[in-house]
C-alpha cells in the first residue's frame, strides 16, 4: 500500500485541495518521533481565512481518520499535522507483500506497450576490451534489466565499432605480418600486435599508407577478399567479446555495428540534401547547428566519405523505422556528449520529432589506486584481467574464512563462489555511485567484506539464507501472518527501507542511474545487520516472534537478490 497517497486521499476529501497538491505538500518529518508523514497547513490558511495552527487542530481531529486502521496516531504540532503509521500493520503489509512477490518484488507495468532501445557496450572490434568499455556494458545491462522489470519491451543493441579506415590498415598489416596460428589462438592480441607494427613501420614507409587506403576502398566497394578478411577479424573479435559477455551474464538482441549502417549513410546524405540542410564548409558537407549553439555537424568529408556521425544518423533512423521506440538510450562515455547533441539536433532539424526521445547516458572515467597489472601496454587495463585478479583475491579470502570458521567446502564450490563474488565486486564498483563520477578501483575497498561492496551484500544474503536453513532444521518456518509483531525500532527502520525499494527502481529508470538501486540495497543490508546484531532471531521470546523475524529475513533475501540482479550481480546461497 502507498501510505502517502492514502493519507493524501483523505486529506483531499476534507480540504479544498486536490490529491496532486496534497501529495506535493506532504513531508517526511526530519525525526521519527515527529511521525512518518507531516502535512503543513500554511497553504490552507489563505482560502480558509484561519490560522494554520487552528486548521491543523481541526484536521487532526477530523473523524475521517478514525476509520483508518493503519494509523496509530494523528497529532497536530503547531501548523503541522503529524501522522504516525501503525508499525504492526505496516510490517504485515510490506513484509507480506514482498514474500508473496518473491524476487519479482519491484516489478511494475508502467512500461507496458512501450519500447525502449538501450545501446550499450559497443566496443571496437580488433581492439582489447578494456575497463572503460566495461562501464557502458555494466550500466547498459543494468538499465536494460531495470526497464524490463518496469514492463517495457527492451531492445538491447551493441553498436559495434566495426567500420573505418583502420580496417584498411589491418588488412595491409595482416597480409604482411599476420600469423594465422596466433590469430586463432588469441585473436585480439595478434590484431593489436600487427596494428601497432603498422603504425611503427608506416613512419618510414609511406607506401603502407597508400596500400591501407586502397584496401579500405576495396572493403567499401565490397571486394570479396577484403570483405572476407574483415569478416574474419570481426567474427574472431566477437568470439572473444562473447566469452566475456557470457561470463558476466550479459546478452544482446542485436549486433548491428557501424558497418551495417554505413551502407545507409548515403540515404542520410540524400535526405539532408533534399531538405536543403547541407552546406559546404571547407570542402566538407555539414549541417549548420548554430541555432542550437553547437558547432556544425560534418556529414561528408571533403573526400566524399561519410563519417561516424552519418552512421549514427542512419542508425537512429533505422531504429525508429524498425522499432518505433518510445525512448532510444545511448550508454556512451561523457567525451562523446557533443557528438550526440549534434546527432540529435540534426535529426530534429530534419523534422524527426523522435529526436526528443533520444538520450545520451554518459559516464565517467576508470582509475586505479595502487594496482598493478601485467598488461603489456601500460595504459590500458583489460576487463578480463581485472576480473581474473578480483576472483583470485576473493578465493584467497574465502579459503581463509573457511579455515578460520572451520567450514568445509569443496574446491568446486569455492571456485563457483569466488567467481560470483569477485565478478560482483568488479560490477558493484561501477554501479555504486552516480555514473557520471569517475571511479577508482582499489583492492582493499572493493573486496572489503564489511564495506559498501558486493562481497558485503552477498555475504549478508548468504548468511540470512543460512539462518533460514537452520530454522527449518528446528521446525521453524517464516510466517508472514505474524509480522505485525515486528515493531521495534530496528525492525521498523528495516521495513521502511524494504518498502522504499520499489520506488528506487522507478527512480533509477527516471534518471538512468542504477546506483539508486544499489544504494537502496546497501541501506537495506545495513539496516538488516543492525537488526541482526540487536535482536536474536532464533532466540526470540516466542515462536511467533521467531517466525515473524524469519519472514523478515526472507523478505530481506528476496529484496537483496532482486536488487543485485537489477545491477547485474548474482548472489550465492552460502559462503
Ligand atoms: N565504438 C565506440 C567507441 O568505442 C562507441 C560507440 C558509441 N555508440 C554510438 N552509437 N556512436 O568509442
XYZ file of C-alpha atoms in Angstrom, residues 98-99 101-107 141-142 145-146 149 420 424 427-428 431 453-454 456-465 468-469 494 497-498 501 504-505 514 517-518 520-525 528 552-574:
72
model
C 7.333 -8.975 -0.546
C 7.013 -12.616 0.441
C 6.042 -11.484 -4.760
C 9.386 -13.182 -4.053
C 12.177 -11.912 -6.208
C 9.674 -10.336 -8.581
C 9.283 -7.634 -5.912
C 9.877 -4.271 -7.597
C 8.121 -5.244 -10.828
C 22.965 -4.112 -18.921
C 21.538 -2.799 -15.665
C 17.106 -5.063 -16.726
C 15.512 -2.138 -14.897
C 11.346 -5.004 -14.684
C 30.407 -14.777 -8.445
C 30.228 -8.990 -8.329
C 30.493 -4.844 -11.239
C 29.458 -3.197 -7.962
C 27.277 0.902 -10.101
C 30.823 -3.716 -1.557
C 29.296 -6.656 -3.369
C 29.347 -7.448 1.941
C 25.920 -7.586 0.286
C 26.281 -11.137 -0.996
C 27.602 -12.228 2.392
C 24.610 -10.636 4.122
C 22.340 -12.529 1.746
C 24.109 -15.864 2.184
C 24.212 -15.595 5.975
C 20.489 -14.805 6.074
C 19.781 -17.801 3.885
C 16.525 -19.707 7.260
C 18.005 -23.173 6.644
C 14.494 -2.080 8.122
C 13.948 0.535 3.750
C 12.397 -2.548 2.205
C 12.945 -0.459 -2.717
C 14.168 3.122 -6.028
C 13.569 1.084 -9.184
C 21.457 2.083 -11.494
C 19.037 0.669 -6.653
C 22.466 -0.402 -5.390
C 18.868 1.099 -1.605
C 20.103 -2.489 -1.382
C 23.105 -1.308 0.574
C 20.856 0.576 3.018
C 18.693 -2.498 3.437
C 21.765 -4.605 4.246
C 19.309 -5.613 8.440
C 11.501 -10.551 7.685
C 14.703 -12.440 6.809
C 13.001 -13.937 3.799
C 11.790 -10.528 2.625
C 15.316 -9.154 3.031
C 16.722 -12.012 0.936
C 14.124 -11.522 -1.794
C 14.833 -7.807 -1.980
C 18.631 -8.067 -1.940
C 18.515 -10.737 -4.614
C 16.132 -8.781 -6.783
C 18.110 -5.550 -6.339
C 21.516 -7.060 -7.033
C 20.107 -8.841 -10.027
C 18.980 -5.489 -11.433
C 22.543 -4.219 -11.408
C 23.849 -7.454 -12.911
C 25.141 -9.237 -9.800
C 24.348 -12.820 -8.817
C 24.031 -13.961 -5.217
C 25.220 -17.248 -3.691
C 23.269 -19.353 -1.212
C 26.194 -19.914 1.100
